[in-house]
Each structure stands twice: as structure tokens, then as C-alpha cells.
PDB file of C-alpha atoms and ligand atoms in Angstrom:
ATOM      1  CA  MET A   4     -22.621   6.684 -19.934  1.00  0.00           C
ATOM      2  CA  SER A   5     -20.466   9.589 -18.477  1.00  0.00           C
ATOM      3  CA  TYR A   6     -19.029   9.053 -15.069  1.00  0.00           C
ATOM      4  CA  LYS A   7     -17.461  11.627 -12.694  1.00  0.00           C
ATOM      5  CA  LYS A   8     -13.978  10.552 -12.210  1.00  0.00           C
ATOM      6  CA  ILE A   9     -13.670  10.400  -8.369  1.00  0.00           C
ATOM      7  CA  LYS A  10     -10.507   9.894  -5.908  1.00  0.00           C
ATOM      8  CA  ILE A  11     -11.030   6.725  -3.902  1.00  0.00           C
ATOM      9  CA  ALA A  12      -8.641   6.364  -0.839  1.00  0.00           C
ATOM     10  CA  ILE A  13      -8.141   3.367   0.893  1.00  0.00           C
ATOM     11  CA  ASP A  14      -6.158   3.036   4.072  1.00  0.00           C
ATOM     12  CA  GLY A  15      -5.700   0.236   6.892  1.00  0.00           C
ATOM     13  CA  TYR A  16      -3.559  -1.910   8.581  1.00  0.00           C
ATOM     14  CA  SER A  17      -1.436  -4.651   6.800  1.00  0.00           C
ATOM     15  CA  SER A  18      -2.512  -7.469   5.027  1.00  0.00           C
ATOM     16  CA  CYS A  19      -6.371  -6.487   5.752  1.00  0.00           C
ATOM     17  CA  GLY A  20      -7.101  -6.635   1.955  1.00  0.00           C
ATOM     18  CA  LYS A  21      -6.796  -3.130   1.027  1.00  0.00           C
ATOM     19  CA  SER A  22      -5.090  -3.877  -2.105  1.00  0.00           C
ATOM     20  CA  THR A  23      -7.657  -6.438  -3.038  1.00  0.00           C
ATOM     21  CA  LEU A  24     -10.449  -4.276  -2.614  1.00  0.00           C
ATOM     22  CA  ALA A  25      -8.627  -1.287  -4.555  1.00  0.00           C
ATOM     23  CA  LYS A  26      -7.868  -3.392  -7.193  1.00  0.00           C
ATOM     24  CA  ASP A  27     -11.449  -4.779  -7.590  1.00  0.00           C
ATOM     25  CA  LEU A  28     -12.896  -1.412  -7.400  1.00  0.00           C
ATOM     26  CA  ALA A  29     -10.607   0.019 -10.018  1.00  0.00           C
ATOM     27  CA  LYS A  30     -11.347  -3.105 -12.468  1.00  0.00           C
ATOM     28  CA  HIS A  31     -15.001  -2.422 -11.728  1.00  0.00           C
ATOM     29  CA  LEU A  32     -14.827   1.485 -12.441  1.00  0.00           C
ATOM     30  CA  ASN A  33     -12.142   1.250 -15.151  1.00  0.00           C
ATOM     31  CA  TYR A  34     -10.040   3.374 -12.806  1.00  0.00           C
ATOM     32  CA  LEU A  35      -6.410   3.462 -12.204  1.00  0.00           C
ATOM     33  CA  PHE A  36      -5.333   1.244  -9.346  1.00  0.00           C
ATOM     34  CA  VAL A  37      -2.169   2.416  -7.194  1.00  0.00           C
ATOM     35  CA  ASP A  38      -0.838   0.222  -4.209  1.00  0.00           C
ATOM     36  CA  SER A  39       1.279   3.119  -2.559  1.00  0.00           C
ATOM     37  CA  GLY A  40       2.848   0.592  -0.538  1.00  0.00           C
ATOM     38  CA  SER A  41       4.677  -0.648  -3.306  1.00  0.00           C
ATOM     39  CA  MET A  42       6.394   2.598  -3.721  1.00  0.00           C
ATOM     40  CA  TYR A  43       7.720   2.386  -0.024  1.00  0.00           C
ATOM     41  CA  ARG A  44       8.793  -1.138  -0.623  1.00  0.00           C
ATOM     42  CA  ALA A  45      10.570  -0.442  -3.802  1.00  0.00           C
ATOM     43  CA  ILE A  46      12.476   2.358  -1.942  1.00  0.00           C
ATOM     44  CA  SER A  47      13.296  -0.332   0.949  1.00  0.00           C
ATOM     45  CA  LEU A  48      14.537  -2.807  -1.869  1.00  0.00           C
ATOM     46  CA  PHE A  49      16.931   0.076  -3.066  1.00  0.00           C
ATOM     47  CA  THR A  50      18.119   0.569   0.618  1.00  0.00           C
ATOM     48  CA  LEU A  51      18.955  -3.460   0.762  1.00  0.00           C
ATOM     49  CA  ASN A  52      20.717  -3.720  -2.702  1.00  0.00           C
ATOM     50  CA  ARG A  53      22.866  -0.722  -1.929  1.00  0.00           C
ATOM     51  CA  ASN A  54      23.834  -2.243   1.492  1.00  0.00           C
ATOM     52  CA  LEU A  55      22.298   0.883   3.369  1.00  0.00           C
ATOM     53  CA  ILE A  56      21.114  -1.284   6.112  1.00  0.00           C
ATOM     54  CA  LYS A  57      23.601  -2.463   8.728  1.00  0.00           C
ATOM     55  CA  ASN A  58      22.302  -4.339  11.859  1.00  0.00           C
ATOM     56  CA  ASN A  59      18.935  -3.383  11.328  1.00  0.00           C
ATOM     57  CA  LYS A  60      19.712   0.033  11.238  1.00  0.00           C
ATOM     58  CA  ILE A  61      19.343   2.323   7.870  1.00  0.00           C
ATOM     59  CA  ASN A  62      22.341   4.579   6.955  1.00  0.00           C
ATOM     60  CA  LYS A  63      19.614   7.602   6.523  1.00  0.00           C
ATOM     61  CA  GLU A  64      22.246   9.972   5.422  1.00  0.00           C
ATOM     62  CA  SER A  65      23.424   7.745   2.453  1.00  0.00           C
ATOM     63  CA  LEU A  66      19.757   7.111   1.619  1.00  0.00           C
ATOM     64  CA  LEU A  67      18.578  10.713   1.609  1.00  0.00           C
ATOM     65  CA  LYS A  68      21.611  11.535  -0.735  1.00  0.00           C
ATOM     66  CA  SER A  69      20.631   8.968  -3.051  1.00  0.00           C
ATOM     67  CA  LEU A  70      17.001   9.567  -3.023  1.00  0.00           C
ATOM     68  CA  HIS A  71      17.020  11.735  -6.146  1.00  0.00           C
ATOM     69  CA  ASN A  72      18.652   8.297  -7.845  1.00  0.00           C
ATOM     70  CA  ILE A  73      15.410   6.504  -7.077  1.00  0.00           C
ATOM     71  CA  ASN A  74      12.829   6.635 -10.049  1.00  0.00           C
ATOM     72  CA  ILE A  75       9.535   4.853  -9.452  1.00  0.00           C
ATOM     73  CA  SER A  76       7.039   4.216 -12.234  1.00  0.00           C
ATOM     74  CA  PHE A  77       3.980   1.870 -12.872  1.00  0.00           C
ATOM     75  CA  LYS A  78       3.743  -0.253 -16.233  1.00  0.00           C
ATOM     76  CA  ILE A  79       0.500  -2.072 -16.916  1.00  0.00           C
ATOM     77  CA  ASP A  80       1.144  -5.784 -17.594  1.00  0.00           C
ATOM     78  CA  THR A  81      -0.307  -6.495 -21.132  1.00  0.00           C
ATOM     79  CA  LYS A  82      -1.169 -10.129 -20.183  1.00  0.00           C
ATOM     80  CA  THR A  83      -2.778  -9.577 -16.414  1.00  0.00           C
ATOM     81  CA  LYS A  84      -3.472  -6.111 -16.835  1.00  0.00           C
ATOM     82  CA  SER A  85      -2.107  -5.252 -13.447  1.00  0.00           C
ATOM     83  CA  PRO A  86       0.282  -2.346 -12.850  1.00  0.00           C
ATOM     84  CA  GLN A  87       3.923  -3.570 -12.375  1.00  0.00           C
ATOM     85  CA  ILE A  88       6.051  -1.300 -10.411  1.00  0.00           C
ATOM     86  CA  ILE A  89       9.515  -0.529 -11.943  1.00  0.00           C
ATOM     87  CA  LEU A  90      12.529   0.669  -9.787  1.00  0.00           C
ATOM     88  CA  ASN A  91      14.831   2.394 -11.738  1.00  0.00           C
ATOM     89  CA  GLY A  92      13.955   0.649 -15.104  1.00  0.00           C
ATOM     90  CA  LYS A  93      13.596  -2.712 -13.684  1.00  0.00           C
ATOM     91  CA  ASN A  94      10.374  -4.484 -12.708  1.00  0.00           C
ATOM     92  CA  VAL A  95      10.635  -5.442  -9.197  1.00  0.00           C
ATOM     93  CA  ASN A  96       6.920  -6.563  -8.659  1.00  0.00           C
ATOM     94  CA  ASP A  97       8.054  -9.813  -6.981  1.00  0.00           C
ATOM     95  CA  GLU A  98      11.152  -8.605  -5.397  1.00  0.00           C
ATOM     96  CA  ILE A  99       9.359  -6.126  -3.331  1.00  0.00           C
ATOM     97  CA  ARG A 100       6.927  -8.725  -1.693  1.00  0.00           C
ATOM     98  CA  THR A 101      10.038 -10.593   0.225  1.00  0.00           C
ATOM     99  CA  PRO A 102      10.058 -11.076   3.803  1.00  0.00           C
ATOM    100  CA  LYS A 103      13.468  -8.995   3.851  1.00  0.00           C
ATOM    101  CA  VAL A 104      11.596  -6.109   2.777  1.00  0.00           C
ATOM    102  CA  ALA A 105       8.708  -6.650   4.734  1.00  0.00           C
ATOM    103  CA  ASP A 106      11.145  -6.443   7.826  1.00  0.00           C
ATOM    104  CA  ILE A 107      12.531  -2.807   7.033  1.00  0.00           C
ATOM    105  CA  VAL A 108       9.734  -1.262   5.054  1.00  0.00           C
ATOM    106  CA  SER A 109       8.371   0.340   7.839  1.00  0.00           C
ATOM    107  CA  LYS A 110      11.468   1.827   9.144  1.00  0.00           C
ATOM    108  CA  VAL A 111      11.887   3.359   5.495  1.00  0.00           C
ATOM    109  CA  ALA A 112       8.472   4.647   5.436  1.00  0.00           C
ATOM    110  CA  GLU A 113       9.157   6.673   8.737  1.00  0.00           C
ATOM    111  CA  ILE A 114      11.617   8.883   7.091  1.00  0.00           C
ATOM    112  CA  PRO A 115      10.116  12.150   6.269  1.00  0.00           C
ATOM    113  CA  GLU A 116      12.124  12.983   3.117  1.00  0.00           C
ATOM    114  CA  VAL A 117      11.161   9.621   1.923  1.00  0.00           C
ATOM    115  CA  ARG A 118       7.270  10.361   2.332  1.00  0.00           C
ATOM    116  CA  LYS A 119       7.833  13.863   1.021  1.00  0.00           C
ATOM    117  CA  LYS A 120       9.071  12.073  -2.248  1.00  0.00           C
ATOM    118  CA  LEU A 121       6.413   9.490  -2.620  1.00  0.00           C
ATOM    119  CA  VAL A 122       3.216  11.768  -1.619  1.00  0.00           C
ATOM    120  CA  LYS A 123       4.354  14.188  -4.448  1.00  0.00           C
ATOM    121  CA  GLU A 124       4.710  11.406  -6.879  1.00  0.00           C
ATOM    122  CA  GLN A 125       1.348   9.924  -5.866  1.00  0.00           C
ATOM    123  CA  ARG A 126      -0.380  13.283  -6.016  1.00  0.00           C
ATOM    124  CA  LYS A 127       0.953  13.723  -9.565  1.00  0.00           C
ATOM    125  CA  ILE A 128      -0.418  10.285 -10.627  1.00  0.00           C
ATOM    126  CA  GLY A 129      -3.598  11.001  -9.199  1.00  0.00           C
ATOM    127  CA  LYS A 130      -4.277  14.482 -10.264  1.00  0.00           C
ATOM    128  CA  ASN A 131      -7.037  13.794 -12.922  1.00  0.00           C
ATOM    129  CA  GLY A 132      -9.247  11.606 -10.641  1.00  0.00           C
ATOM    130  CA  GLY A 133     -10.273   8.168 -11.784  1.00  0.00           C
ATOM    131  CA  ILE A 134      -7.786   6.667  -9.207  1.00  0.00           C
ATOM    132  CA  VAL A 135      -8.250   4.175  -6.335  1.00  0.00           C
ATOM    133  CA  MET A 136      -5.282   4.298  -4.175  1.00  0.00           C
ATOM    134  CA  ASP A 137      -4.325   2.183  -1.168  1.00  0.00           C
ATOM    135  CA  GLY A 138      -1.981   2.874   1.825  1.00  0.00           C
ATOM    136  CA  ARG A 139      -1.688   4.297   5.193  1.00  0.00           C
ATOM    137  CA  ASP A 140      -2.088   7.979   4.534  1.00  0.00           C
ATOM    138  CA  ILE A 141      -4.029   8.523   1.532  1.00  0.00           C
ATOM    139  CA  GLY A 142      -7.318   9.844   3.002  1.00  0.00           C
ATOM    140  CA  SER A 143      -5.293  11.872   5.643  1.00  0.00           C
ATOM    141  CA  ILE A 144      -2.136  13.357   3.556  1.00  0.00           C
ATOM    142  CA  VAL A 145      -2.321  12.282  -0.029  1.00  0.00           C
ATOM    143  CA  PHE A 146      -5.954  13.121  -0.980  1.00  0.00           C
ATOM    144  CA  PRO A 147      -7.552  14.731   1.703  1.00  0.00           C
ATOM    145  CA  ASP A 148      -9.941  16.010  -0.910  1.00  0.00           C
ATOM    146  CA  SER A 149     -10.847  12.484  -1.959  1.00  0.00           C
ATOM    147  CA  GLU A 150     -14.739  11.856  -2.498  1.00  0.00           C
ATOM    148  CA  LEU A 151     -14.492   8.530  -0.712  1.00  0.00           C
ATOM    149  CA  LYS A 152     -12.195   7.509   1.923  1.00  0.00           C
ATOM    150  CA  LEU A 153     -12.429   3.831   3.385  1.00  0.00           C
ATOM    151  CA  PHE A 154     -10.659   2.304   6.497  1.00  0.00           C
ATOM    152  CA  VAL A 155     -10.113  -1.074   5.999  1.00  0.00           C
ATOM    153  CA  THR A 156      -9.617  -3.603   8.877  1.00  0.00           C
ATOM    154  CA  ALA A 157      -9.739  -7.353   9.828  1.00  0.00           C
ATOM    155  CA  ASP A 158      -9.406  -9.926  12.720  1.00  0.00           C
ATOM    156  CA  ILE A 159      -5.285 -10.261  13.308  1.00  0.00           C
ATOM    157  CA  ASP A 160      -5.582 -14.094  12.959  1.00  0.00           C
ATOM    158  CA  VAL A 161      -7.748 -13.781   9.479  1.00  0.00           C
ATOM    159  CA  ARG A 162      -4.924 -11.368   8.238  1.00  0.00           C
ATOM    160  CA  VAL A 163      -2.040 -13.612   9.453  1.00  0.00           C
ATOM    161  CA  ASN A 164      -3.727 -16.454   7.577  1.00  0.00           C
ATOM    162  CA  ARG A 165      -4.271 -14.593   4.231  1.00  0.00           C
ATOM    163  CA  ARG A 166      -0.839 -13.133   4.349  1.00  0.00           C
ATOM    164  CA  PHE A 167       0.609 -16.752   5.377  1.00  0.00           C
ATOM    165  CA  LYS A 168      -1.382 -18.267   2.286  1.00  0.00           C
ATOM    166  CA  ASP A 169      -0.063 -15.657   0.017  1.00  0.00           C
ATOM    167  CA  LEU A 170       3.699 -16.042   0.749  1.00  0.00           C
ATOM    168  CA  LYS A 171       3.223 -20.076   0.549  1.00  0.00           C
ATOM    169  CA  SER A 172       1.830 -19.546  -2.781  1.00  0.00           C
ATOM    170  CA  LYS A 173       4.978 -17.840  -3.749  1.00  0.00           C
ATOM    171  CA  ASN A 174       7.026 -20.471  -2.305  1.00  0.00           C
ATOM    172  CA  ILE A 175       8.482 -18.271   0.395  1.00  0.00           C
ATOM    173  CA  GLU A 176       9.381 -20.286   3.381  1.00  0.00           C
ATOM    174  CA  ILE A 177       8.103 -18.684   6.767  1.00  0.00           C
ATOM    175  CA  SER A 178       6.047 -19.626   9.647  1.00  0.00           C
ATOM    176  CA  LYS A 179       2.561 -18.075  10.867  1.00  0.00           C
ATOM    177  CA  LYS A 180       4.471 -16.702  14.145  1.00  0.00           C
ATOM    178  CA  GLU A 181       6.848 -14.794  11.875  1.00  0.00           C
ATOM    179  CA  VAL A 182       4.274 -13.502   9.635  1.00  0.00           C
ATOM    180  CA  LYS A 183       2.140 -12.419  12.693  1.00  0.00           C
ATOM    181  CA  MET A 184       5.183 -10.863  14.452  1.00  0.00           C
ATOM    182  CA  ASN A 185       5.800  -8.656  11.322  1.00  0.00           C
ATOM    183  CA  LEU A 186       2.232  -7.600  10.872  1.00  0.00           C
ATOM    184  CA  VAL A 187       1.890  -6.653  14.718  1.00  0.00           C
ATOM    185  CA  GLU A 188       5.303  -4.781  14.560  1.00  0.00           C
ATOM    186  CA  ARG A 189       4.514  -2.917  11.206  1.00  0.00           C
ATOM    187  CA  ASP A 190       0.843  -1.889  12.325  1.00  0.00           C
ATOM    188  CA  LEU A 191       2.526  -0.559  15.598  1.00  0.00           C
ATOM    189  CA  ARG A 192       5.242   1.521  13.834  1.00  0.00           C
ATOM    190  CA  ASP A 193       2.924   2.779  10.996  1.00  0.00           C
ATOM    191  CA  SER A 194       0.330   3.881  13.647  1.00  0.00           C
ATOM    192  CA  ASN A 195       2.853   5.554  15.980  1.00  0.00           C
ATOM    193  CA  ARG A 196       5.310   7.395  13.749  1.00  0.00           C
ATOM    194  CA  LYS A 197       5.751  10.954  13.910  1.00  0.00           C
ATOM    195  CA  THR A 198       5.223  11.712  10.062  1.00  0.00           C
ATOM    196  CA  SER A 199       1.521  10.973   8.963  1.00  0.00           C
ATOM    197  CA  PRO A 200       0.740   7.863  10.817  1.00  0.00           C
ATOM    198  CA  LEU A 201      -1.951   5.688   9.971  1.00  0.00           C
ATOM    199  CA  LYS A 202      -5.094   6.465  11.496  1.00  0.00           C
ATOM    200  CA  GLN A 203      -9.071   6.535  10.468  1.00  0.00           C
ATOM    201  CA  THR A 204      -9.732  10.189   9.607  1.00  0.00           C
ATOM    202  CA  LYS A 205     -13.439  11.326  10.909  1.00  0.00           C
ATOM    203  CA  ASP A 206     -14.912  11.267   7.184  1.00  0.00           C
ATOM    204  CA  ALA A 207     -13.462   7.741   6.343  1.00  0.00           C
ATOM    205  CA  ILE A 208     -16.151   4.968   6.252  1.00  0.00           C
ATOM    206  CA  LEU A 209     -14.869   1.779   8.235  1.00  0.00           C
ATOM    207  CA  ILE A 210     -15.092  -1.531   6.463  1.00  0.00           C
ATOM    208  CA  ASP A 211     -14.480  -4.745   8.625  1.00  0.00           C
ATOM    209  CA  ASN A 212     -13.858  -7.448   6.372  1.00  0.00           C
ATOM    210  CA  THR A 213     -13.295 -10.257   8.868  1.00  0.00           C
ATOM    211  CA  LEU A 214     -16.612 -12.121   7.712  1.00  0.00           C
ATOM    212  CA  LEU A 215     -16.862 -10.874   4.049  1.00  0.00           C
ATOM    213  CA  SER A 216     -15.799 -12.567   1.091  1.00  0.00           C
ATOM    214  CA  ARG A 217     -13.644 -10.767  -1.505  1.00  0.00           C
ATOM    215  CA  LYS A 218     -16.908 -10.265  -3.614  1.00  0.00           C
ATOM    216  CA  GLU A 219     -18.960  -9.118  -0.716  1.00  0.00           C
ATOM    217  CA  GLN A 220     -16.224  -6.591   0.395  1.00  0.00           C
ATOM    218  CA  LEU A 221     -16.468  -4.976  -3.340  1.00  0.00           C
ATOM    219  CA  ASP A 222     -20.581  -5.041  -3.039  1.00  0.00           C
ATOM    220  CA  VAL A 223     -20.562  -3.261   0.340  1.00  0.00           C
ATOM    221  CA  VAL A 224     -18.452  -0.504  -1.457  1.00  0.00           C
ATOM    222  CA  LEU A 225     -20.080  -0.589  -4.755  1.00  0.00           C
ATOM    223  CA  ASN A 226     -23.605   0.083  -2.816  1.00  0.00           C
ATOM    224  CA  LEU A 227     -21.905   2.794  -0.944  1.00  0.00           C
ATOM    225  CA  ILE A 228     -20.789   4.545  -4.106  1.00  0.00           C
ATOM    226  CA  LYS A 229     -24.338   4.223  -5.396  1.00  0.00           C
ATOM    227  CA  SER A 230     -26.394   5.162  -2.338  1.00  0.00           C
ATOM    228  CA  LYS A 231     -23.914   8.234  -2.044  1.00  0.00           C
ATOM    229  CA  LYS A 232     -24.501   8.885  -5.705  1.00  0.00           C
ATOM    230  CA  LEU A 233     -20.706   9.340  -5.933  1.00  0.00           C
ATOM    231  CA  ILE A 234     -20.217   8.770  -9.767  1.00  0.00           C
TER     232      ILE A 234
HETATM  233  O1  LIG B 113       0.761  -1.956   2.015  1.00  0.00           O
HETATM  234  P1  LIG B 113       1.781  -2.473   2.334  1.00  0.00           P
HETATM  235  O2  LIG B 113       1.852  -3.267   3.404  1.00  0.00           O
HETATM  236  O3  LIG B 113       2.457  -3.035   1.205  1.00  0.00           O
HETATM  237  O4  LIG B 113       2.919  -1.472   2.738  1.00  0.00           O
HETATM  238  C1  LIG B 113       4.200  -1.592   3.029  1.00  0.00           C
HETATM  239  C2  LIG B 113       4.545  -0.565   4.244  1.00  0.00           C
HETATM  240  O5  LIG B 113       4.672   0.936   3.626  1.00  0.00           O
HETATM  241  C3  LIG B 113       3.690  -0.287   5.528  1.00  0.00           C
HETATM  242  O6  LIG B 113       4.170  -1.099   6.652  1.00  0.00           O
HETATM  243  C4  LIG B 113       3.814   0.991   5.655  1.00  0.00           C
HETATM  244  C5  LIG B 113       4.128   1.883   4.460  1.00  0.00           C
HETATM  245  N1  LIG B 113       3.217   2.492   3.802  1.00  0.00           N
HETATM  246  C6  LIG B 113       2.917   3.657   4.139  1.00  0.00           C
HETATM  247  O7  LIG B 113       3.740   4.234   5.146  1.00  0.00           O
HETATM  248  N2  LIG B 113       2.335   4.426   3.458  1.00  0.00           N
HETATM  249  C7  LIG B 113       1.398   4.293   2.625  1.00  0.00           C
HETATM  250  N3  LIG B 113       0.597   5.378   2.121  1.00  0.00           N
HETATM  251  C8  LIG B 113       1.623   2.995   1.976  1.00  0.00           C
HETATM  252  C9  LIG B 113       2.529   2.307   2.715  1.00  0.00           C
END
């Protein structure tokens, strides 16, 4: 069967299951899956490792001077078949998920030069289609021409529980209250920043997965693709 290789853009709030949906769709369609948030997290990790943040304030000038030294790429894990993010030659897939990184990533993502660098790389990765990318500005900025745009949301307490469980499974000590504070703060920053804020574009389809299982969420989107004859 010959498929048209389309671009699927998935945007939405923190911890609402965007990456899970993107991963499931990519697996089903045999597409590339890119979690663009992991790229912002990688630059945040670089910022922390180079001590470019003091008292919660990023040393923007030094970070910008170092931007050209930041090399981000993806490598497919042969066992799990999932993409691993590589920062300057090192696999940082687990390190980018710590609360320390989550605490600063929205601040790093506000910096226009950081966004410019990553948008350029994301467009390069997706130029041939056959890609599912999730993030905050994929439908609006990275791939405004994508054939399918989804805006995912879920009830805040459901999102907190999902993230809490996820962090616990990685043995990360954190309270539900802390998780909630981080999600609420990030959503606020991501939605109100000057450069490419998170927003639902007019042509994006809203998916509220509060009451949906992982399989149900995937089926909703696969049915959409079928009914719209996208591939
Ligand atoms: O998807 P995530 O929670 O791992 O993303 C981490 C942060 O990165 C998020 O709070 C905002 C930022 N981000 C962004 O600004 N634009 C994107 N396309 C993806 C993520």
C-alpha cells in the first residue's frame, strides 16, 4: 500500500499525553516521532550543567554565546525502538526529565534565539513529511502547513496524577502539590510568553483525553485521519 507521508502537529498543555499520543500514532503509521519539548529540555540541562543559572535567573548573555556549541540529535534505541535525545554526544534521555530541568525549561523556552535555533532544526527533521511532532508551537510556527493539527487537553488533576505516577516510577521524590505547581506555572508561562505562545490554532482539532484511555485516544485520531482521507 502506498501512503502519503503527512505531517501531524500535536500541541497542548504540559503532561496532557501529547507525547504518548504522538508516539502511538508514529508507531501505528510507521512515521518519525519527535518530542520537541525534549529539545528545550536538553538546552535547559546544558544551562544547568554550565552553571548558567543563578538564583533562578538565567545568564542569557552567556547562554546565547554558547548556543552554537549545543548540538542536539536523536538516535533510535535498538531495543525499545524509541528515540533517544543526544546532547553534545551524550544520551540525556533520562536526565532531561528531572524536576530541576522542569523548573527552568519554560524560562529557557521563552528566549527567542533558543526558539529560532530549535525551530530551524525541527523543520529540517520534518522536511520530508512522515512525522508526528508534539510541543507547544508545532501547528502555529514549526509546521503551519501540517495536514493534521491536534490540540490536546485534559483536566489539571488528571494531568497531575499522570505526571506524579510517571516521576514515581522513575524513583523521583516529589509531592503532588509540587507537580501541580510546576504544571500550572509552566502552562501560564508557555501560554503568555511573547514569542510563539501556546495556543490552539483555528484549524486545530481539540482532543480532551480526560476520560479517554491511551487506546481510545489513539483510535479517535486514527478515525479522524481515515474520515478526512489524509493518507
Ligand atoms: O513537552 P514538555 O513538557 O517536555 O516541554 C517542556 C517545555 O518546553 C514546556 O514547558 C515548554 C517548552 N516547549 C516549547 O516552548 N515549545 C515546544 N514546541 C515544546 C516545548
